[in-house]
XYZ file of C-alpha atoms in Angstrom:
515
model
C 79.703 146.031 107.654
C 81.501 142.831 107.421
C 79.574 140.722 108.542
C 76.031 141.819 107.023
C 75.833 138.854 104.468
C 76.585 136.314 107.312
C 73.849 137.812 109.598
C 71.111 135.821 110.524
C 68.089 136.288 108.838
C 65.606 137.454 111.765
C 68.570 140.462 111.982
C 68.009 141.372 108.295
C 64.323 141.033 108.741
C 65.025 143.850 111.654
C 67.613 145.746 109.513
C 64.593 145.895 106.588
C 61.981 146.747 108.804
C 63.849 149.716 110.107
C 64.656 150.742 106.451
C 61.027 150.506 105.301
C 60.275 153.333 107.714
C 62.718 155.625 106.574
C 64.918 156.135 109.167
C 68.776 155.403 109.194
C 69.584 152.263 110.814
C 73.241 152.177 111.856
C 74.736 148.904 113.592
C 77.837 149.461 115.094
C 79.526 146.154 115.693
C 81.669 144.039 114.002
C 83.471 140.554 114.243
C 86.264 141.870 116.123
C 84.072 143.755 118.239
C 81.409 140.783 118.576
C 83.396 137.766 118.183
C 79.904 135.931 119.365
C 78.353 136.760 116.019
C 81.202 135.121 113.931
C 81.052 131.644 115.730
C 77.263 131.850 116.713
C 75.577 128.366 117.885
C 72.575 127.554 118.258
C 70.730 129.151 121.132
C 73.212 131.752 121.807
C 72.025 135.201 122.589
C 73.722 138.327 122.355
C 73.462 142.225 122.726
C 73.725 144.867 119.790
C 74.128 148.314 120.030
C 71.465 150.840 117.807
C 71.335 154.104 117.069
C 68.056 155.288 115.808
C 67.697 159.261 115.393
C 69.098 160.628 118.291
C 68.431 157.492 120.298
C 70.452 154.634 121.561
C 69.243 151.238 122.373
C 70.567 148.200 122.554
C 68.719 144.878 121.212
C 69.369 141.615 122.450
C 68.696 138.657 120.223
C 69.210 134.622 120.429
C 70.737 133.705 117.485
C 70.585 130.657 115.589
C 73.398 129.369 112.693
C 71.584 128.991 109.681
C 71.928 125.410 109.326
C 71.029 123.497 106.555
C 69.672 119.966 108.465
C 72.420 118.116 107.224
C 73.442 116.411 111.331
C 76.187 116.030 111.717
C 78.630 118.410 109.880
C 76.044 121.334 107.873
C 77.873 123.195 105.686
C 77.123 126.451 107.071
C 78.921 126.043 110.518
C 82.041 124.379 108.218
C 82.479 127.609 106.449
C 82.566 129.172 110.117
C 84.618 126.176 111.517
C 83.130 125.118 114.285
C 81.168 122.133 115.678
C 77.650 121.953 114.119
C 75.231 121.939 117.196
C 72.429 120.613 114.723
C 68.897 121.522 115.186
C 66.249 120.556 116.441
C 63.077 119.321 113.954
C 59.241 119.759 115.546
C 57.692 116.576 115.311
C 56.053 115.338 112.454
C 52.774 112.800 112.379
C 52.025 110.847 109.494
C 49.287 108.122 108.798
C 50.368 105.902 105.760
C 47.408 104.007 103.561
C 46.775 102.515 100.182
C 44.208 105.086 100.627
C 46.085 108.018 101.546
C 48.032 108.332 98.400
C 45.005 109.572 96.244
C 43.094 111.359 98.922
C 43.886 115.143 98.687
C 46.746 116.699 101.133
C 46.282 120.261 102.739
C 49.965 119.979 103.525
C 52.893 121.920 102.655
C 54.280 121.685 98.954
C 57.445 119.886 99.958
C 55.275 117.431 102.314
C 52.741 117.037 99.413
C 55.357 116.175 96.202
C 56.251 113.178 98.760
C 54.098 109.796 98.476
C 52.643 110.085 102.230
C 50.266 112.192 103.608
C 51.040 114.497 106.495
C 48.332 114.955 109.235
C 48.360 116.740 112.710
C 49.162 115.133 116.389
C 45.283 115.462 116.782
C 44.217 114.312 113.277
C 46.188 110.890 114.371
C 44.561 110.616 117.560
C 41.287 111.205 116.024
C 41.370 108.375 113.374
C 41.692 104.838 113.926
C 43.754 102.517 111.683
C 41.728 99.731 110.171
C 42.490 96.539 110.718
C 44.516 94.422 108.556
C 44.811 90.613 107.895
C 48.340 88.929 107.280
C 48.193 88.487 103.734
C 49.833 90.297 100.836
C 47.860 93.665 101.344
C 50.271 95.647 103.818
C 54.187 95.282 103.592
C 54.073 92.286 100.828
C 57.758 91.728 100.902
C 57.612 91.341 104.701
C 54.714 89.638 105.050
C 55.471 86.767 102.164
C 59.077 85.971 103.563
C 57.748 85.804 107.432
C 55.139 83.421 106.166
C 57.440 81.558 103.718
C 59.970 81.043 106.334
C 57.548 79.687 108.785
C 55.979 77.243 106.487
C 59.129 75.922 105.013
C 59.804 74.740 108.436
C 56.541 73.570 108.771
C 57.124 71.434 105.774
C 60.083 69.827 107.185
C 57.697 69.223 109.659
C 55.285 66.918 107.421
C 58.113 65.391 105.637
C 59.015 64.073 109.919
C 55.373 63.571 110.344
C 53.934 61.500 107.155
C 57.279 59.969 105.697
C 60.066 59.530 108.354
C 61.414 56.374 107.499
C 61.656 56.699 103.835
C 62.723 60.389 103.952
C 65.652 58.953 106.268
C 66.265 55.971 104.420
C 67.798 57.795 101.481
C 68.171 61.599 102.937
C 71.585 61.066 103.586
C 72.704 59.153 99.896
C 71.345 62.006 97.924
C 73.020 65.083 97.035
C 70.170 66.960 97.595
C 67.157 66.487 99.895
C 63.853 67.345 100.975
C 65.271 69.667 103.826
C 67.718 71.523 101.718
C 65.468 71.661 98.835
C 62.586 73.523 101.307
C 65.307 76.702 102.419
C 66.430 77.055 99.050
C 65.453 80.630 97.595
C 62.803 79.977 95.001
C 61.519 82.848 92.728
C 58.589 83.972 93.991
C 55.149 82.758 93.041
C 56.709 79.506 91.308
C 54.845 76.250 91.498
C 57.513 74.371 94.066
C 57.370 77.545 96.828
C 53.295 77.091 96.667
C 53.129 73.642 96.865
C 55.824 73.959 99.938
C 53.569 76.443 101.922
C 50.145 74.282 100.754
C 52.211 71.110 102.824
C 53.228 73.152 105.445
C 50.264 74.633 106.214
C 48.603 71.693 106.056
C 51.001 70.308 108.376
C 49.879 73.466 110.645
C 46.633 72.954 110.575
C 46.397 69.004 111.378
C 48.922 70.161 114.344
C 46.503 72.793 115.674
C 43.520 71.200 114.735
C 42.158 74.816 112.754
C 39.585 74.383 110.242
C 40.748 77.567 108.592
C 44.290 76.551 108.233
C 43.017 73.761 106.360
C 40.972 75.824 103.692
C 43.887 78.379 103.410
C 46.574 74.634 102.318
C 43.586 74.220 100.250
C 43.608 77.684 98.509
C 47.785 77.354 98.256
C 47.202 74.163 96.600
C 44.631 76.336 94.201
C 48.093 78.959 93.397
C 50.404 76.044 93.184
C 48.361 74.584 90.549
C 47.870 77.687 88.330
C 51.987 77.741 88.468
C 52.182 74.356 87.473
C 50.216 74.420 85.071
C 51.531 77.312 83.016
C 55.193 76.043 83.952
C 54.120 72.812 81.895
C 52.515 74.923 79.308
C 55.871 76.091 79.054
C 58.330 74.469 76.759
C 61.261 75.509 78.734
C 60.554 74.849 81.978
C 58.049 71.952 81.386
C 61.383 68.915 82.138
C 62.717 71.300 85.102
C 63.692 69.899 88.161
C 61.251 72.626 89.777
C 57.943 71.733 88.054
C 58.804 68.063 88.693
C 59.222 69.034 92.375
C 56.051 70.680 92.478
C 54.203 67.826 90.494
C 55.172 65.294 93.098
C 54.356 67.242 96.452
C 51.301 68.060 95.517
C 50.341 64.418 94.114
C 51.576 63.685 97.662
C 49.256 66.442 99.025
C 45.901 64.867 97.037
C 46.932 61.549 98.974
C 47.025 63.346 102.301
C 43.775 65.606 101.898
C 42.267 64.669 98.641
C 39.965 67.500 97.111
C 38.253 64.835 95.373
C 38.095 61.380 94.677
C 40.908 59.707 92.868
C 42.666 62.795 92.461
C 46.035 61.632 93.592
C 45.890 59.167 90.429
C 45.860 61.979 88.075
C 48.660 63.854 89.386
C 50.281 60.046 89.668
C 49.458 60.013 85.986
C 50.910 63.461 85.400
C 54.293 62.717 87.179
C 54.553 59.553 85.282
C 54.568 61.704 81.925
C 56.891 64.023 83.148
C 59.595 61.472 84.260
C 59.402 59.904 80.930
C 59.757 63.145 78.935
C 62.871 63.816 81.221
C 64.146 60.193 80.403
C 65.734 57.999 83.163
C 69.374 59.391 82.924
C 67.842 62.748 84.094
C 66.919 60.377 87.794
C 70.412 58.292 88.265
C 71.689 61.607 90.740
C 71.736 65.208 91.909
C 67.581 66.473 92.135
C 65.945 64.138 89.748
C 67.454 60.775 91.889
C 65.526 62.254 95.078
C 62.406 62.923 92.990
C 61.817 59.722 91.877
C 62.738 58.205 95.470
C 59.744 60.276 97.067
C 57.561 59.001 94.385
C 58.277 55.437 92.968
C 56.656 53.531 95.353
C 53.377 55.234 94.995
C 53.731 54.682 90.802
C 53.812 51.102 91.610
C 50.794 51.794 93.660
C 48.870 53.338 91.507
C 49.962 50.580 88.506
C 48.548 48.261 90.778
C 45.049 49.979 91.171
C 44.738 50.682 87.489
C 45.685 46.951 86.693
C 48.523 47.455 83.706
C 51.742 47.581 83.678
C 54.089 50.734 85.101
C 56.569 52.596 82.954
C 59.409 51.717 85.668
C 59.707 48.196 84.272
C 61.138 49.301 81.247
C 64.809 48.599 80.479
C 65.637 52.483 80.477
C 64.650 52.778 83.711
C 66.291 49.706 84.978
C 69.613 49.760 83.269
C 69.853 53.116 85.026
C 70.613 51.297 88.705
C 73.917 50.789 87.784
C 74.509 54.328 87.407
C 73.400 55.020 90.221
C 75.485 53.025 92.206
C 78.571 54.300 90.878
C 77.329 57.574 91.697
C 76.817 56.763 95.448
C 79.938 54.940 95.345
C 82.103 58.084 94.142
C 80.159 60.363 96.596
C 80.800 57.597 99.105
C 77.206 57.290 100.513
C 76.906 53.922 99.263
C 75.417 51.038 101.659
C 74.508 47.918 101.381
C 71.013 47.833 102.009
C 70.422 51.195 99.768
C 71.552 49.044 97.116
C 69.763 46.073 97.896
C 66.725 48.452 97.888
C 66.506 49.428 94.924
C 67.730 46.043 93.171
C 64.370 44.829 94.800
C 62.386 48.232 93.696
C 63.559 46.882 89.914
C 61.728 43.867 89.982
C 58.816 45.196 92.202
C 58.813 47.334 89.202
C 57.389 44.443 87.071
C 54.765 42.729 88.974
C 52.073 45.175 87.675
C 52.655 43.986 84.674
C 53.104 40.764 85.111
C 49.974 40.338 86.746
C 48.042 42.336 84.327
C 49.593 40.372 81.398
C 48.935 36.896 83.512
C 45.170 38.058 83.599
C 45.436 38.585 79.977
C 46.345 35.135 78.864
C 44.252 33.683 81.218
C 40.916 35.174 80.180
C 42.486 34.834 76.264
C 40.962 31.374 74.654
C 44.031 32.419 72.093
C 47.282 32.000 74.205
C 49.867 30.244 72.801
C 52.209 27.844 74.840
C 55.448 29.713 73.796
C 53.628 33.569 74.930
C 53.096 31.644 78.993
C 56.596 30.036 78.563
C 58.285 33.588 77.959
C 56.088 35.263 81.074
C 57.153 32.015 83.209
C 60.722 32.785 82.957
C 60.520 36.368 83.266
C 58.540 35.479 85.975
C 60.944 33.151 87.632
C 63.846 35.081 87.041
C 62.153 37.770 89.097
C 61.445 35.856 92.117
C 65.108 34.363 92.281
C 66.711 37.964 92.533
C 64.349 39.124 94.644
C 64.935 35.464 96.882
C 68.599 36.580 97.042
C 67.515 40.135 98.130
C 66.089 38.835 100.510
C 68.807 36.585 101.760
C 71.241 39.489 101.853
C 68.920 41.753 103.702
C 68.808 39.246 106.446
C 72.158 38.684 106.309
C 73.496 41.909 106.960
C 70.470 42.184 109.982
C 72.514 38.910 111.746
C 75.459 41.055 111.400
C 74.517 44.079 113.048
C 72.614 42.099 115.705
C 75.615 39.759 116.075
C 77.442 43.085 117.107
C 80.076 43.071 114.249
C 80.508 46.568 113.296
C 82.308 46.556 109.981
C 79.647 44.568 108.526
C 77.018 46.145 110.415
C 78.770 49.692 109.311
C 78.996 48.437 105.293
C 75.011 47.029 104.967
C 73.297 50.578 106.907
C 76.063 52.998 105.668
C 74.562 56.323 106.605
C 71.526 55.547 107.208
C 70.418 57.079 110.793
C 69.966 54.471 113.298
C 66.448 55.854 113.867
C 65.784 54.644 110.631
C 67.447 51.350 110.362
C 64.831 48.937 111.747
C 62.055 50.269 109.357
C 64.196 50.223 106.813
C 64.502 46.666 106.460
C 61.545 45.682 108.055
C 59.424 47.497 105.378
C 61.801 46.600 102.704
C 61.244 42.829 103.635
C 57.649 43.585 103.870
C 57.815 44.625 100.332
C 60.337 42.013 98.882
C 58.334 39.121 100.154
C 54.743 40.136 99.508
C 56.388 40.715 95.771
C 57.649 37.575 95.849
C 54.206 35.917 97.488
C 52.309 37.029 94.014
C 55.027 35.914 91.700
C 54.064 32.511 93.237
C 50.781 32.653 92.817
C 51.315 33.877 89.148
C 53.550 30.657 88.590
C 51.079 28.748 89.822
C 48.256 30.056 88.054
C 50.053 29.802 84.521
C 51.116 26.356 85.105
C 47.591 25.215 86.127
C 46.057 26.878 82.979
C 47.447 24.264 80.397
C 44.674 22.546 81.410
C 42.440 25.603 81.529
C 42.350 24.736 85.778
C 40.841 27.947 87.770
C 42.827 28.687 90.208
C 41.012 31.711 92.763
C 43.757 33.887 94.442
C 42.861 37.040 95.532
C 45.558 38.881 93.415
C 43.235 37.627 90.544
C 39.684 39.220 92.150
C 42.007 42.755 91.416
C 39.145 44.376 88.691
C 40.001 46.682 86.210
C 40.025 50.536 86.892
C 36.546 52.610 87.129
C 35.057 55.719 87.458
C 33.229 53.881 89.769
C 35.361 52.105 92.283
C 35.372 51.662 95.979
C 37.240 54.109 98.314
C 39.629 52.525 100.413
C 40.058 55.080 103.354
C 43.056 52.310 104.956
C 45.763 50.015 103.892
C 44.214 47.155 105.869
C 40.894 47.308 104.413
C 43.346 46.142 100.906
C 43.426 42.554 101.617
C 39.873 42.300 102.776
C 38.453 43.895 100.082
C 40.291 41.578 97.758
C 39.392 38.505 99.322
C 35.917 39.773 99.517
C 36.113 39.939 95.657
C 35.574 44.071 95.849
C 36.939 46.037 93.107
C 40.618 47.522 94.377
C 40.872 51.133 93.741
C 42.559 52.821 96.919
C 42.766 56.444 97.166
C 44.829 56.592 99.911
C 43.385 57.478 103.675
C 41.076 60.230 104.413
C 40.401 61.832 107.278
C 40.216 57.931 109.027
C 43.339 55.418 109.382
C 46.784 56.358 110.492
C 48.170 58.863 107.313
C 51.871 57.969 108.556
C 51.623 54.432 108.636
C 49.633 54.547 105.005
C 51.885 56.467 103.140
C 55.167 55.200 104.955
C 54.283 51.999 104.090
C 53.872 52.003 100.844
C 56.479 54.116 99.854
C 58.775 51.776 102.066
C 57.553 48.512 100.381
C 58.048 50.323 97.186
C 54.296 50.178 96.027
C 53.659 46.587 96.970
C 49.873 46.458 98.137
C 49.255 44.138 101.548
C 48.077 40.860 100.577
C 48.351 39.222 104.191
């Protein structure tokens, strides 16, 4: 028999059925004979001739290769060399839950060493999958990037909707901005990828007007926290570029849709430690330089509202502008007015604390001719530089509106021409509201030789509270100052216009409106 090994296995089934009952079985065909059985396919029948006692019969059977499910190519039509016909699998049903994995199976032994459970056609149409939510609880991996993707771009979103102008004012000097910075891959569950998604769903929910998006920023916020803080519990990635990152967007977050009042000041206050435990040479370029442009002006700010002095006016900080401009100028994303910006920003830098220092010797029965002498000059010296920033700023405006395009190309550089009129509007803004109070400190020292009183409203400015006055718009500042109310803005609310609030002062590099 050559071919008895080969046979299928319904043939030997026959073969030992015939042999159980005692009676010779004798198969008279062979490969030459039945040249079917040698290159058998699937679904091919053929006819075999028995002999049974004194009896002949012939059986007809459909025969089927013993493939071994391996489409396309089995092994066991190779050996025969032909074409594997592959075979067809009955349908299988399974229902997959967290559930389903510690529930017992009734299935088959190689179904049930397998982590899914398999149930019947009917057993499916008889049980209803529960509903699930789009969180983390079914496909995490697919979930987390859909939703990460979609609020990264809702993030660029807010940076377009709450600070265009400065955003664009120094996007294109930087190596590395807010846009690039918001599609980089960030290892998941870090402090700068949930302060990202707590903006841009914010930015969701103010665009949709949803009450629950709002609460689910808020709860974001909540996770971006817990990162941050153990990242500056952390003595190796408290000075990264990462935890600074997350520090500032979600100081800028408390400004937007504070949790509570005055919050924004402590994460100001936070950010202001971090940037001088990185040191200023850590800010001149690369990350740190478009860190502390997103965040100066709002330092100055907050200097302002705590009446002392800010940490930017210190001679680390401002012998780092130099730096910087050679930086730009190798890169070649220099401009004129970028530079001119932040030659102002340096000397904005002071007028915290000049003004808290001019309060000082004025309420001091103690001060000494020589101490208002040195804070004169300083004084002075300010308000000339920042007279010639201002000259140069307008300037280079004549130029561009003269229509003379080298000049007009040198003073914007690459700064988008969507930007360029709030650029130096604001920037004047700031410049001459800076240079407004330095008068009005000059003034006020002069006069107090003779111990004369002179009432500006810069002077009404009270010292810092638990207790203060929330000011819920920029325009309530000046009122409130002449009106002799303690100053202690927390940025808008829920009223004013958040653009024009936070644009502003970021633009006029932290200089409060004293118009």
């Amino acid at each position: 028999m050559p071919i008895y090994e080969d046979m299928p296995s319904p043939i030997s089934r026959l073969y030992d059925q015939v042999r159980h009952d005692d009676k010779k079985l004798k198969i008279q065909v062979s490969s030459g004979q039945y040249p079917v059985l040698g290159l058998a396919s699937r679904n091919q029948a053929f006819v075999v001739p028995v002999e049974l006692g004194d009896r002949h019969f012939h059986v007809e059977y459909q025969v089927s290769n013993a493939c071994d499910e391996a489409q396309p190519g089995c092994q066991s039509c190779e050996r025969r060399g032909i074409s594997c016909p592959g075979y067809t699998r009955n349908r299988k049903f399974y229902y997959f839950s967290a559930s389903s994995q510690n529930e017992p199976s009734a299935t088959s032994s190689q179904t049930r060493s397998s982590n899914t459970a398999l149930v019947t056609a009917q057993a499916v149409a008889q049980h209803t999958i529960p509903p699930t939510s789009m969180d983390n609880a079914l496909m995490p991996g697919l979930v987390s990037k859909a939703l990460d993707r979609q609020c990264r771009r809702a993030f660029c979103d807010f940076v377009d909707a709450v600070f265009p102008n400065i955003y664009y004012s120094y996007s294109t000097r930087v190596e590395l901005n807010w846009f690039e910075i918001a599609h980089k891959d960030q290892s998941a569950g870090n402090a700068l990828q949930w302060a990202i998604r707590s903006l841009g769903t914010l930015q969701l929910a103010r665009v949709n007007g949803n009450q629950g998006q709002i609460l689910a920023s808020q709860e974001m916020y909540g996770h971006a926290l817990c990162q941050l803080v153990k990242a500056i519990e952390n003595p190796a990635t408290v000075g990264n570029n990462e935890t600074l990152g997350a520090a500032v967007l979600l100081g800028v977050y408390e400004s937007i849709n504070a949790t509570e009042q005055n919050s924004w000041l402590l994460h100001s206050s936070g950010i202001s430690h971090l940037l001088r435990l990185r040191g200023a040479k850590r800010h001149v370029s690369g990350y740190g330089r478009t860190l502390i442009l997103s965040f100066r002006g709002l330092l100055v700010y907050e200097a302002f509202a705590r009446g002392e002095a800010c940490f930017l006016e210190n001679e680390e900080w401002r012998s780092a502008l130099p730096l910087t401009i050679e930086d730009e100028e190798r890169r070649g994303t220099n401009c004129a007015l970028g530079q001119l910006m932040d030659y102002a920003f340096n000397e904005i830098a002071q007028c915290p604390g000049f003004l808290a220092r001019t309060k000082a010797l004025v309420a001091s029965s103690s001060t000494t001719d020589v101490e208002r002498n040195n804070l004169m000059d300083a004084i002075n010296t300010s308000q000339e530089l920042l007279g010639e920033v201002e000259i140069k700023i307008m300037a280079g405006v004549k130029a561009d509106h003269e229509g003379n395009k080298k000049e007009s190309e040198a003073f914007f550089g690459l700064i988008p021409a969507s930007a360029k009129a709030a650029s130096v509007n604001y920037t004047l803004e700031g410049v001459q509201s800076a240079i407004a109070l330095l008068r009005q400190l000059s003034v006020l020292l002069v006069s107090d030789r003779s111990r004369q009183k002179t009432i500006t409203p810069w002077l009404i400015l009270g010292p810092c509270k638990n207790n203060q006055k929330i000011i819920k718009d920029s325009c309530e500042l000046a009122q409130l100052s002449q009106e002799g109310s303690q100053l202690h803005p927390i940025g808008p609310r829920q009223q004013g216009n958040p653009k024009i609030w936070h644009d502003r002062i970021a633009m006029t590099m932290g200089m409060p409106d004293s118009s």
